[in-house]
Short mmCIF file of C-alpha atoms and ligand atoms in Angstrom, two decimals:
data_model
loop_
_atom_site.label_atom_id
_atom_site.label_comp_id
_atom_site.label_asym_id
_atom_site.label_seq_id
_atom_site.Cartn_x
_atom_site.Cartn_y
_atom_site.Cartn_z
CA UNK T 1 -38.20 27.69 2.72
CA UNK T 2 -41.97 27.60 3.23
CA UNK T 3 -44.32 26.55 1.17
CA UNK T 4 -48.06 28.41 1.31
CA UNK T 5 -49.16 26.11 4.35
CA UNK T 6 -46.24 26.92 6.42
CA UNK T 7 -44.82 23.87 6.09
CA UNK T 8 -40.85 23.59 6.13
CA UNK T 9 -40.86 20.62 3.59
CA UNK T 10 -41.88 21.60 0.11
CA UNK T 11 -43.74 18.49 -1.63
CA UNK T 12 -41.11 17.35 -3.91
CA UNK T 13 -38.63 16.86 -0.47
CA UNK T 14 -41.56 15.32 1.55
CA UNK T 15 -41.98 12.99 -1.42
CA UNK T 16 -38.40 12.11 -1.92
CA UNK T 17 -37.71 8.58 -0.84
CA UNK T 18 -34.06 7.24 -2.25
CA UNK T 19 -35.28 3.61 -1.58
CA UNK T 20 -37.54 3.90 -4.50
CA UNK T 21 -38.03 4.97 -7.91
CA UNK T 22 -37.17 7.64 -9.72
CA UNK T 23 -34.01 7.98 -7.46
CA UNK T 24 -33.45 3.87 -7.74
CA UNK T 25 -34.08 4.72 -11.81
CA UNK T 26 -31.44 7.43 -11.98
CA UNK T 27 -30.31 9.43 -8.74
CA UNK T 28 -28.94 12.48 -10.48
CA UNK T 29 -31.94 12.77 -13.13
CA UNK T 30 -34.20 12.31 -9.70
CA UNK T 31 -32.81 15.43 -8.62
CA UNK T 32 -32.52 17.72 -11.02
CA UNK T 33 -35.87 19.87 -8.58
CA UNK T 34 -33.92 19.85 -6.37
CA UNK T 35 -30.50 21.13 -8.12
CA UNK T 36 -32.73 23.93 -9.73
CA UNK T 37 -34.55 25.55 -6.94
CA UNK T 38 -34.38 23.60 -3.43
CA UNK T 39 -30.26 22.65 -3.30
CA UNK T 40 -30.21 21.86 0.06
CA UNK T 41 -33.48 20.41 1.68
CA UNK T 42 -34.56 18.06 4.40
CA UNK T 43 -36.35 14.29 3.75
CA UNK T 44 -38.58 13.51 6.38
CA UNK T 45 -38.35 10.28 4.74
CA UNK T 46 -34.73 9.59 5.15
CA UNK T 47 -34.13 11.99 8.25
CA UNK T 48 -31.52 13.44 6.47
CA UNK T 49 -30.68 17.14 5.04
CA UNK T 50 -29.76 16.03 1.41
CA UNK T 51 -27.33 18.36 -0.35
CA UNK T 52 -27.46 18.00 -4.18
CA UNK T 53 -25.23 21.02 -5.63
CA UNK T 54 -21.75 20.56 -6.96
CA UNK T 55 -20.20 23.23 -5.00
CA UNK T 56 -22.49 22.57 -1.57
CA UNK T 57 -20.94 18.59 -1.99
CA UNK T 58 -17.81 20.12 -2.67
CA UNK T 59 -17.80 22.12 -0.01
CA UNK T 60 -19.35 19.92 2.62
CA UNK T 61 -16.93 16.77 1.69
CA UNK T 62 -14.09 19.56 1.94
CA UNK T 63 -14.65 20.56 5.47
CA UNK T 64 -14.25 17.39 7.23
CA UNK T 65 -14.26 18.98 10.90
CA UNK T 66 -17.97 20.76 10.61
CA UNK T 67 -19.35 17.80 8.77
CA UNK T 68 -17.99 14.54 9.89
CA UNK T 69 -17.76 11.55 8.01
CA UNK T 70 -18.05 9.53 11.56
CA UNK T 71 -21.66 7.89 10.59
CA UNK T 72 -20.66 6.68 6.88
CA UNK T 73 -20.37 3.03 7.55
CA UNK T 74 -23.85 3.23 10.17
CA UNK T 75 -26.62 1.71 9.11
CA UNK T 76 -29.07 4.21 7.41
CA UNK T 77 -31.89 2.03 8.41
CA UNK T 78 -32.59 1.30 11.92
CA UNK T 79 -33.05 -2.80 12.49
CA UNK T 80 -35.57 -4.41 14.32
CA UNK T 81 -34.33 -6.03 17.90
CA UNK T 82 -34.13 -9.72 16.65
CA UNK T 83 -32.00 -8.34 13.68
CA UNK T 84 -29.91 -6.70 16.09
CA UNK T 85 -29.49 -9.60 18.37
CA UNK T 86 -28.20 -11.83 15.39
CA UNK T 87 -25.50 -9.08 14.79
CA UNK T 88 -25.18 -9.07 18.70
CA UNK T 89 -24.48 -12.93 18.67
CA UNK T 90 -21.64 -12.80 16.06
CA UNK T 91 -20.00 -10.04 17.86
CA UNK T 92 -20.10 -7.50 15.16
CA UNK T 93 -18.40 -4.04 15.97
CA UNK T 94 -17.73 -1.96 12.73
CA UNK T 95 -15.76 0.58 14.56
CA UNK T 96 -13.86 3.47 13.14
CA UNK T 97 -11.58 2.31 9.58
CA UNK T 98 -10.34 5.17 7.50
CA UNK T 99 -13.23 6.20 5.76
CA UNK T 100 -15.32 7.18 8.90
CA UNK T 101 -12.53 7.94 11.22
CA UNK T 102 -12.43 11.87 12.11
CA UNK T 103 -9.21 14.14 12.78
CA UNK T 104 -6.71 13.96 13.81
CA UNK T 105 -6.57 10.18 14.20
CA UNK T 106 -7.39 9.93 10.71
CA UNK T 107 -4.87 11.87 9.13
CA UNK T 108 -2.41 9.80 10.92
CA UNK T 109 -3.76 6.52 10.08
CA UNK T 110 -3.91 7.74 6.47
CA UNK T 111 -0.43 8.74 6.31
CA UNK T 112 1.12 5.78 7.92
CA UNK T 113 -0.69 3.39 5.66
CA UNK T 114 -0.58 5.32 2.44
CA UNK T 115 2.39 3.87 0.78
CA UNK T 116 1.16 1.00 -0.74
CA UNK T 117 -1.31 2.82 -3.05
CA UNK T 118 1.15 5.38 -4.60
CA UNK T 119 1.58 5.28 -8.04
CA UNK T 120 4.98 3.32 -8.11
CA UNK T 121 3.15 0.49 -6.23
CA UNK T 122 -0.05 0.57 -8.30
CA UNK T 123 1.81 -0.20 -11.45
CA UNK T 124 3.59 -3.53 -9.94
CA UNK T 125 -0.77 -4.68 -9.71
CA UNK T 126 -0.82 -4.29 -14.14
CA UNK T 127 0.63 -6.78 -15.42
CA UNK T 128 -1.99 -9.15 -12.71
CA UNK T 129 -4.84 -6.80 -14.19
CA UNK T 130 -4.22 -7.42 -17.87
CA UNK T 131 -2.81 -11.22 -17.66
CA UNK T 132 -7.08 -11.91 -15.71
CA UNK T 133 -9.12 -9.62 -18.20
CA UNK T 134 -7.10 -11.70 -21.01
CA UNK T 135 -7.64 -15.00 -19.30
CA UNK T 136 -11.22 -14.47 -19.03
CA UNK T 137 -12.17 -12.76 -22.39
CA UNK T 138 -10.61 -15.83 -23.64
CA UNK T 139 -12.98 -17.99 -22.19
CA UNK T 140 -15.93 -16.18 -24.34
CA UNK T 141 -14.20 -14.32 -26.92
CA UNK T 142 -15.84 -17.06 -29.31
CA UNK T 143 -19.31 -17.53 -27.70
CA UNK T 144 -21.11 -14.58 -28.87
CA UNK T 145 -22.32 -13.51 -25.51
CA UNK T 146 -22.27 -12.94 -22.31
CA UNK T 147 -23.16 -11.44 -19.06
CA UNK T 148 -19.94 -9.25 -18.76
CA UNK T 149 -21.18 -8.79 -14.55
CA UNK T 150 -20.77 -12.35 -13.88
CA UNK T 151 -18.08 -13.32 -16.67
CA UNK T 152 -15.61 -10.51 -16.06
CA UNK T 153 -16.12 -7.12 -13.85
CA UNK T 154 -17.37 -8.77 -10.99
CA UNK T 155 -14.52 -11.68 -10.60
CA UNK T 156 -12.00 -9.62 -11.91
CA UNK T 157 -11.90 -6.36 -9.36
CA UNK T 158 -12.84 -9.16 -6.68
CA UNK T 159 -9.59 -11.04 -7.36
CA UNK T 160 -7.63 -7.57 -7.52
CA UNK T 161 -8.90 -6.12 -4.30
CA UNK T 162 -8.41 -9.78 -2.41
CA UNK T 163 -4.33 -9.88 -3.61
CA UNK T 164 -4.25 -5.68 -2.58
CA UNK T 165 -5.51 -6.83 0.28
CA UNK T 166 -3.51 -9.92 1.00
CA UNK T 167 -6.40 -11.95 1.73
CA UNK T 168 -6.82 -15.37 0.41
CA UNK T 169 -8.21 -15.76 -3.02
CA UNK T 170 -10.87 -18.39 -2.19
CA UNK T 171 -14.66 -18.16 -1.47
CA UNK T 172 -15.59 -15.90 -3.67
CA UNK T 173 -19.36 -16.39 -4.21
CA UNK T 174 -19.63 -16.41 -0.67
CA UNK T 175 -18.26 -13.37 -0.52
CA UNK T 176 -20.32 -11.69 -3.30
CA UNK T 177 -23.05 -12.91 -0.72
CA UNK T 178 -21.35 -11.05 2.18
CA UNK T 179 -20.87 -8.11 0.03
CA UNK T 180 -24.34 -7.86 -0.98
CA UNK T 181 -25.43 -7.96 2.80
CA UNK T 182 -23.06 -5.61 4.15
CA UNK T 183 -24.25 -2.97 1.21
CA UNK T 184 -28.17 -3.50 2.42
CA UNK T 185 -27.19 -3.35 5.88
CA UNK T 186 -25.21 -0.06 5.67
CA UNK T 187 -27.42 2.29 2.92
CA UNK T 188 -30.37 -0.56 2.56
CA UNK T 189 -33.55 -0.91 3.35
CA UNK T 190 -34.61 -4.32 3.99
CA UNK T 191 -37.96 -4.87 4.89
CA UNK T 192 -37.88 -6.11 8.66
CA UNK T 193 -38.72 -9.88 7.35
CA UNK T 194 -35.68 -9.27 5.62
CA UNK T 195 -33.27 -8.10 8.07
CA UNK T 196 -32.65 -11.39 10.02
CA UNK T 197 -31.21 -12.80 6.86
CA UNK T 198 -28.87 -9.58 6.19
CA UNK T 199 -27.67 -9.34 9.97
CA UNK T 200 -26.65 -13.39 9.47
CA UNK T 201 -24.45 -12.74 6.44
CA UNK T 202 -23.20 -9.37 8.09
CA UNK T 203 -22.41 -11.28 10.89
CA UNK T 204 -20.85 -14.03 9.35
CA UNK T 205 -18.96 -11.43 7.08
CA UNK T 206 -17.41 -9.88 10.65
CA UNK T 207 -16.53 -13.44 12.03
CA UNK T 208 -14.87 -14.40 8.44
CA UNK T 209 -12.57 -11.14 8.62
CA UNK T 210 -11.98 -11.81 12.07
CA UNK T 211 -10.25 -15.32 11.07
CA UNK T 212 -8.35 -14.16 7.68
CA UNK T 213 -6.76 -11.14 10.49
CA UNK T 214 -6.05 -14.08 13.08
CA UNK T 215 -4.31 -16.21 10.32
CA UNK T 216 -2.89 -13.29 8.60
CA UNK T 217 -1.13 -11.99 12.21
CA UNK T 218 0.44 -15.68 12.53
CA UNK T 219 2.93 -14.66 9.32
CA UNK T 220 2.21 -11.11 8.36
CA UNK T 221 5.07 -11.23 5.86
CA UNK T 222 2.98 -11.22 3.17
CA UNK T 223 2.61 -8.32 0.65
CA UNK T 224 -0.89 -6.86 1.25
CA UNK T 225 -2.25 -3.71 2.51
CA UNK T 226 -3.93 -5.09 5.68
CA UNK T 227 -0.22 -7.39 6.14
CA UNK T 228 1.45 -3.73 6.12
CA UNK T 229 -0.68 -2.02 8.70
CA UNK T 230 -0.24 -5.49 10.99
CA UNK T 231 3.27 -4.72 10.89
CA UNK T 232 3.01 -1.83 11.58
CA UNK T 233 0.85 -2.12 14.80
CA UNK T 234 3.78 -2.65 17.50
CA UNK T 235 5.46 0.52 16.90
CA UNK T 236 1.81 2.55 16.36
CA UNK T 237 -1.02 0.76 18.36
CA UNK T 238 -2.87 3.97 19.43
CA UNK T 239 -2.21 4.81 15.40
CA UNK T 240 -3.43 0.91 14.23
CA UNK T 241 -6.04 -0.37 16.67
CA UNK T 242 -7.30 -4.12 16.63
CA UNK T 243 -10.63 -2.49 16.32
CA UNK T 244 -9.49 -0.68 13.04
CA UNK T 245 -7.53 -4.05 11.59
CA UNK T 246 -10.70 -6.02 11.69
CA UNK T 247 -13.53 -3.28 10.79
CA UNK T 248 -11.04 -2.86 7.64
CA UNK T 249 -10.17 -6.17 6.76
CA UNK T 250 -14.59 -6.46 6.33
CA UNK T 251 -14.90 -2.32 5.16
CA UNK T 252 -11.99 -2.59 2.67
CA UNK T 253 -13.21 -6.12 0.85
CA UNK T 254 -16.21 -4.34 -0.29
CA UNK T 255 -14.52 -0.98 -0.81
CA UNK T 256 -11.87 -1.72 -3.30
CA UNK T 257 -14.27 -4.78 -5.17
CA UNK T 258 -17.90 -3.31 -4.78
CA UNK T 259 -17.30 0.15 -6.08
CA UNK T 260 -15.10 -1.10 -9.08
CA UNK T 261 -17.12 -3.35 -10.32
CA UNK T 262 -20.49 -1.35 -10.09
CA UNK T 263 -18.11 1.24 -11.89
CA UNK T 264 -16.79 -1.02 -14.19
CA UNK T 265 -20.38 -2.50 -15.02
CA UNK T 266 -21.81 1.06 -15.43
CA UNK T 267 -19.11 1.92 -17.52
CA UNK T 268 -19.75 -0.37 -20.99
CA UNK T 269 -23.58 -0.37 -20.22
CA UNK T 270 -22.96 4.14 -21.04
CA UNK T 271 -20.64 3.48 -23.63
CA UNK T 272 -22.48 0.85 -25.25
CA UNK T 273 -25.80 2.64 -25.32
CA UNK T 274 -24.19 5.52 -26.98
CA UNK T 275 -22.76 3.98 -29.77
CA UNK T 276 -20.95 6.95 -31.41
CA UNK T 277 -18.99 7.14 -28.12
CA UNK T 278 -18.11 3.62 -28.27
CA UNK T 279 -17.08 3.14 -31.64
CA UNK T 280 -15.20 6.94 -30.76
CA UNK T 281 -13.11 5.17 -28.26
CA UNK T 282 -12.37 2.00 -30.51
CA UNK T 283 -10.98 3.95 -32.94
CA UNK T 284 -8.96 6.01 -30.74
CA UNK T 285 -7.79 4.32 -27.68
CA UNK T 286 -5.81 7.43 -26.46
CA UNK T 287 -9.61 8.52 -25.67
CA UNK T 288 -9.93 5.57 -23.01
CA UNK T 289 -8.59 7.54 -19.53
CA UNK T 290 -10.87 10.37 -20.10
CA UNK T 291 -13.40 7.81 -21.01
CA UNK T 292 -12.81 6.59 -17.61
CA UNK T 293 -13.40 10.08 -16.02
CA UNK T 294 -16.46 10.57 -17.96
CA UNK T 295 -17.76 7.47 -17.18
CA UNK T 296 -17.11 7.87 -13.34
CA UNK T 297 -19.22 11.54 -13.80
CA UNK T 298 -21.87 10.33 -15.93
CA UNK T 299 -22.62 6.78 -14.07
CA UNK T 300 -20.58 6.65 -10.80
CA UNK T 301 -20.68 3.89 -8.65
CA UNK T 302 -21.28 5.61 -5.28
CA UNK T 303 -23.78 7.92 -5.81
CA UNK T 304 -24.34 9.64 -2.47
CA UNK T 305 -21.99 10.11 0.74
CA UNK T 306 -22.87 10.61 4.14
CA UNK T 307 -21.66 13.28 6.89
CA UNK T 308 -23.50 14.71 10.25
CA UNK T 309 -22.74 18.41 11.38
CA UNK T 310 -20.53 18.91 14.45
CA UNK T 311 -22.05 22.20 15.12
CA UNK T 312 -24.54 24.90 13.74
CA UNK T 313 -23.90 25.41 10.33
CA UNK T 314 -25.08 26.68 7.03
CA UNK T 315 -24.63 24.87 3.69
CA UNK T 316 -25.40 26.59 0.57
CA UNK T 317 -27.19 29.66 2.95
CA UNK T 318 -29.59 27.00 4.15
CA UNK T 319 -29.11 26.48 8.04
CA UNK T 320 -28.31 23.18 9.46
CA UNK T 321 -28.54 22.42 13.05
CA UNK T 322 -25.32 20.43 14.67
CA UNK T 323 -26.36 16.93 14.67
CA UNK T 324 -27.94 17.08 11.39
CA UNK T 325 -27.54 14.16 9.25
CA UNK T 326 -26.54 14.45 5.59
CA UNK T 327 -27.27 12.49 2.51
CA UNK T 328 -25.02 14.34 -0.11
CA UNK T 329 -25.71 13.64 -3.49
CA UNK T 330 -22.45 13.32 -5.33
CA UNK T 331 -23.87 11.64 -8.32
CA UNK T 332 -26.38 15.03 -8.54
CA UNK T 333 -23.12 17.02 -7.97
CA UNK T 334 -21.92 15.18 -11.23
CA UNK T 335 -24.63 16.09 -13.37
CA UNK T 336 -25.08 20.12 -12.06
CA UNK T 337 -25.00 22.04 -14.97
CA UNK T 338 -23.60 25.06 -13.00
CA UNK T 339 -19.96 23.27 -12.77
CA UNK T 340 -20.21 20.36 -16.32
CA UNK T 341 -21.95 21.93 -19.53
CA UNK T 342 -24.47 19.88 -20.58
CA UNK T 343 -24.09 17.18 -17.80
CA UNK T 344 -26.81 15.12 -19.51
CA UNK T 345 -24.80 13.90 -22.35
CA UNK T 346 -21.63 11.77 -21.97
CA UNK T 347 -19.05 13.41 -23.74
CA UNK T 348 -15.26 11.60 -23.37
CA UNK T 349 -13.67 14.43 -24.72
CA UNK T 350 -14.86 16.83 -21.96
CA UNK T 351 -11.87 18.45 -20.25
CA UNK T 352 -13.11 18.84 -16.81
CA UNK T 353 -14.47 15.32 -16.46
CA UNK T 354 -11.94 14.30 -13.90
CA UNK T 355 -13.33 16.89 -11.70
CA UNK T 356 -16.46 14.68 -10.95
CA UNK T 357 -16.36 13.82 -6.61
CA UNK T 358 -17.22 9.99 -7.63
CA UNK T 359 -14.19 9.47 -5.34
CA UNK T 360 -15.32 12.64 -2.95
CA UNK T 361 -12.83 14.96 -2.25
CA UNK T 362 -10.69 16.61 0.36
CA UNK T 363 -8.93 14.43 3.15
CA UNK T 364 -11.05 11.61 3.01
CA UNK T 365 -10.58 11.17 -0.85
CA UNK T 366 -10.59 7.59 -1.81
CA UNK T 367 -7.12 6.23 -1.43
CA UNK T 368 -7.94 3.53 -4.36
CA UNK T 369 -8.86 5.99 -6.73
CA UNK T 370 -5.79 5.00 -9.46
CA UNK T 371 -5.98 1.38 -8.65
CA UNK T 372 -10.02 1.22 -9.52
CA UNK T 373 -9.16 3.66 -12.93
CA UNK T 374 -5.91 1.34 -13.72
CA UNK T 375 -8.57 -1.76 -13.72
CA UNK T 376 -11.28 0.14 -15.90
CA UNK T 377 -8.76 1.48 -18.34
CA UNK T 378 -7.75 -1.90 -18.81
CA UNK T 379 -11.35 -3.63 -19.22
CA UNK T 380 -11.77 -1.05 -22.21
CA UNK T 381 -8.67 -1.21 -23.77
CA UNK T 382 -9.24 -4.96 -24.21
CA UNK T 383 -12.60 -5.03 -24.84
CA UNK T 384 -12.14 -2.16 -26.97
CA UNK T 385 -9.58 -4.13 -28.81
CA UNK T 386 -11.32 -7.52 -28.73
CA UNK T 387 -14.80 -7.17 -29.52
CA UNK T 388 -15.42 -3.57 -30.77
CA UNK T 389 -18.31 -4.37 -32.80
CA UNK T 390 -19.81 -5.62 -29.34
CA UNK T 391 -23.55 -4.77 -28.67
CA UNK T 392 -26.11 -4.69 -25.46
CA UNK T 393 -28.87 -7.43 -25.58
CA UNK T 394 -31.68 -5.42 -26.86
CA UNK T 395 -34.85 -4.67 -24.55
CA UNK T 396 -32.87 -5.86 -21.62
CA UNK T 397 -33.69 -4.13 -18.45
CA UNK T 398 -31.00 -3.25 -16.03
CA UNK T 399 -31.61 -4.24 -12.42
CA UNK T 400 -29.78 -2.33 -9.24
CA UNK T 401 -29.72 -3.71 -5.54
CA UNK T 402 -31.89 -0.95 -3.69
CA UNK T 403 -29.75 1.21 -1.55
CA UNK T 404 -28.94 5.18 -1.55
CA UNK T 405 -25.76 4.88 -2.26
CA UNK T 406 -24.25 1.98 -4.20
CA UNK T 407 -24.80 1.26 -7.45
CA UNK T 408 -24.21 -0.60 -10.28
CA UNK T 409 -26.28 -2.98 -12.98
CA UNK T 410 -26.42 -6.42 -11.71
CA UNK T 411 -25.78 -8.26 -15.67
CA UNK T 412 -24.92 -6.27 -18.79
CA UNK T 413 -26.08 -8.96 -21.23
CA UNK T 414 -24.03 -8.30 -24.71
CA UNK T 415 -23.81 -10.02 -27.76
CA UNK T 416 -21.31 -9.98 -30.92
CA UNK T 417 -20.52 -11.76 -34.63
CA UNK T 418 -17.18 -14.05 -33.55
CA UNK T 419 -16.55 -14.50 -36.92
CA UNK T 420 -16.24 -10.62 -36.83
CA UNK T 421 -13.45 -10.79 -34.02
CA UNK T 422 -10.05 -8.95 -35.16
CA UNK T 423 -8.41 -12.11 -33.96
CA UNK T 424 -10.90 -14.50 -35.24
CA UNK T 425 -8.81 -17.65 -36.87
CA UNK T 426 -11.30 -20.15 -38.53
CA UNK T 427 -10.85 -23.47 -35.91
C1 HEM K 1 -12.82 6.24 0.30
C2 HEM K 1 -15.34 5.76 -3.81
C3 HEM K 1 -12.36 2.17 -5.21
C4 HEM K 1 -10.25 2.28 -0.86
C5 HEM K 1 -13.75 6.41 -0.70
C6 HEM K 1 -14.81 7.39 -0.67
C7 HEM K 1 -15.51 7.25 -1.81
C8 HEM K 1 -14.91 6.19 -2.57
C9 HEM K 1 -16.73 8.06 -2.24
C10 HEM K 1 -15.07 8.42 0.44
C11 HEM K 1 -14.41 9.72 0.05
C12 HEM K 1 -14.65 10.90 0.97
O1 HEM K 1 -15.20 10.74 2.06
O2 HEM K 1 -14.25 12.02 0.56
C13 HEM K 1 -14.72 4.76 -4.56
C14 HEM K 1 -15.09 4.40 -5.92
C15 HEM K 1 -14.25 3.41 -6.32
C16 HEM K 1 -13.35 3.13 -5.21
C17 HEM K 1 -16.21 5.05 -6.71
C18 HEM K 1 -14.18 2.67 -7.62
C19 HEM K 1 -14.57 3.16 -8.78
C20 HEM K 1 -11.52 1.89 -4.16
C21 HEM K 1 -10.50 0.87 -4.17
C22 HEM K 1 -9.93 0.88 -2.92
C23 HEM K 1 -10.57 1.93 -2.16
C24 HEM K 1 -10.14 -0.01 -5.36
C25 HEM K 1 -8.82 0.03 -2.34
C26 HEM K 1 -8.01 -0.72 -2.98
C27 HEM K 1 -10.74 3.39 -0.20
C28 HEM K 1 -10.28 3.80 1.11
C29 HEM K 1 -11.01 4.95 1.45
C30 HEM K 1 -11.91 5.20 0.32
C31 HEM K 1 -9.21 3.11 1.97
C32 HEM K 1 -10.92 5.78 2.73
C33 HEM K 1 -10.02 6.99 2.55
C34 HEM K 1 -10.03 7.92 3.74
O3 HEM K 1 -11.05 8.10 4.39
O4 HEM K 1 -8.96 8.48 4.02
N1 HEM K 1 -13.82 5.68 -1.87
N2 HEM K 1 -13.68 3.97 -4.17
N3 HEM K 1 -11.53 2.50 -2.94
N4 HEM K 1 -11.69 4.26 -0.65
FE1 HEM K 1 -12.62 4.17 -2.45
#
């Protein structure tokens, strides 16, 4: 595509910048240009091709071989040397985990460690799920407010993803710390005054997974995901590396508590500013899994995916050149009006909500995708239950940690009546 100069980058891509506002604002809405007449474009800005269309993200997460997931855990930003060197000093090596592995290694890793996530597992984590969210809506039920980040979808899909895990429950602010590092240094990006401080948590982060796997190998009885593949390492080590146990004992923290609390979060601050939904779903609660679809379309919590081309290619009739890096845009994909009818509005009766690629699709589709819908469904249903006639703080404004691909509110303030609560019992 040329525009009259000659130039290969029309203004809009040349101007597109995902660090900053509008995309920071609303990724989708900051693409909708792009959607309607350039689908598939390159940002000199992000040296990436950026891919925005539901059936080029489709496609492009589909074919796994052509477009490799290898770079989706590398940072997006360069780092400066003395960043590097801090990194260098704690020895961190994010190597290959599931998520950026390619075939055919992956495909055996994924099947050998699949087990634990099927849906007869899943539903022995419920009971866990409901007995926290009840524990900790007690502990405000009566206030009249909260932050429901700090007081409930933060701690709660933290605690989850730690006993999934089988890593100790303990240190869990410093670990919100870690997490928020880890996101900067991977789809960030810090200003270099900045990146000496993220490559010390990072590299703390890699030392700190590097001791729960050295404890955890000492009794790997225990009933956790990363216990399983340790047991399973003597009869598969070519299949379960060293190098895979500890990049996903640090990858898989923040991917099973990161993207379901950002989803979580997301989740009531759409329902709750469109009231009619909300008060939809309180009075029906058999609403509440598509709600959870809908949600995941409308407000997502990883809103772009990376791959890089193995070869020459073409995406959407647009060529790409092997090597080619791409941003694609699965939060745009979402909201494409070609595949969701009016993808603007949030509608939880929409029957093809579930086929939003919050989760991606294809090979590499996440593996905790029931796990993270089990915990939302259950936030709603009790909150639903609990405090229906719950509101958003007015004129508060929602803040997001800066990064292409990540994203959730940091605080939903809300407020309610307790003397309004269903169970309210004068003292
Ligand atoms: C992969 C999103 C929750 C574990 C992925 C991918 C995405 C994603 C976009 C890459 C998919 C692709 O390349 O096609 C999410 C979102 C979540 C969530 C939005 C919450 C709402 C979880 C949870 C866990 C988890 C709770 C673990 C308990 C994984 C794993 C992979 C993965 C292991 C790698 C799968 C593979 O490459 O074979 N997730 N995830 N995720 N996710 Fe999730």
């Amino acid at each position: 595509r040329l525009d009259p100069t000659g130039c290969p980058v029309s203004p809009n891509a040349a101007a597109f910048d995902p660090f900053a506002d509008p995309y920071q604002q609303d990724p989708p809405g900051s693409l909708k240009w792009s959607r309607d007449g350039e689908p598939v474009f390159y940002s000199p800005v992000l040296g990436y091709w950026v891919v925005t269309r539901y059936e080029d993200v489709k496609a492009v997460f589909r074919d796994n071989r052509t477009f490799s997931p290898s770079i989706a855990l590398e940072k997006i930003t360069p780092f400066s040397d003395e960043a590097n060197a801090v990194l260098a000093r704690h020895d961190y090596a994010m190597g290959r985990t599931l998520v950026n592995e390619d075939e055919p290694a992956h495909m055996e890793r994924r099947r050998v460690l699949m087990e634990p996530f099927t849906p007869q597992h899943l539903t022995q984590h419920e009971p866990m799920v409901r007995a926290l969210v009840r524990e900790r809506v007690d502990a405000f039920v009566d206030r009249g407010e909260a932050d429901l980040v700090d007081e409930l979808l933060y701690e709660i899909p933290l605690t989850v993803a730690l006993h999934f895990l089988g890593v100790p429950e303990e240190d869990m602010e410093t670990l919100r710390r870690y997490s928020v590092a880890h996101t900067l240094n991977t789809w960030g990006r810090p200003k270099p005054e900045q990146q000496v401080a993220v490559a010390e948590s990072v590299g703390k982060f890699w030392q700190y997974a590097g001791q729960v796997l050295d404890k955890m190998r000492q009794d790997p009885s225990g009933p956790g995901w990363m216990q399983y593949g340790i047991r399973l390492q003597p009869q598969m080590p070519d299949v379960i590396t060293d190098s895979y146990l500890h990049s996903m004992m640090m990858a898989g923290i923040v991917a099973a508590h990161e993207t379901t609390a950002m989803a979580a979060s997301n989740a009531f601050r759409v329902l709750l500013e469109n009231r009619t939904v909300w008060e939809e779903i309180c009075a029906d609660q058999s609403l509440i899994p598509n709600a959870v679809e809908e949600c995941l379309r409308f407000s997502g919590s990883v809103v772009a995916w990376r791959r890089i081309a193995t070869t020459d290619t073409e995406i959407g009739g647009v060529r790409i050149p092997e090597g080619a890096k791409l941003l694609i845009v699965n939060s745009s994909a979402n909201h494409d009006e070609r595949h969701f009818d009016d993808p603007d509005s949030i509608d939880v009766r929409r029957d093809n909500a579930s086929d939003h690629l919050t989760f991606g699709y294809g090979s590499h589709q996440c593996l905790g995708k029931n796990l993270a819908r089990m915990e939302i469904q259950i936030f709603l249903e009790e909150l639903t239950t609990r405090l229906p006639h719950l509101e958003l703080v007015p004129g508060q404004e929602f803040t997001y940690l800066p990064n292409t691909s990540f994203r959730g509110p940091e605080h939903v303030l809300v407020r309610w009546d307790p003397t309004r609560n269903p169970e309210y019992r004068d003292p």
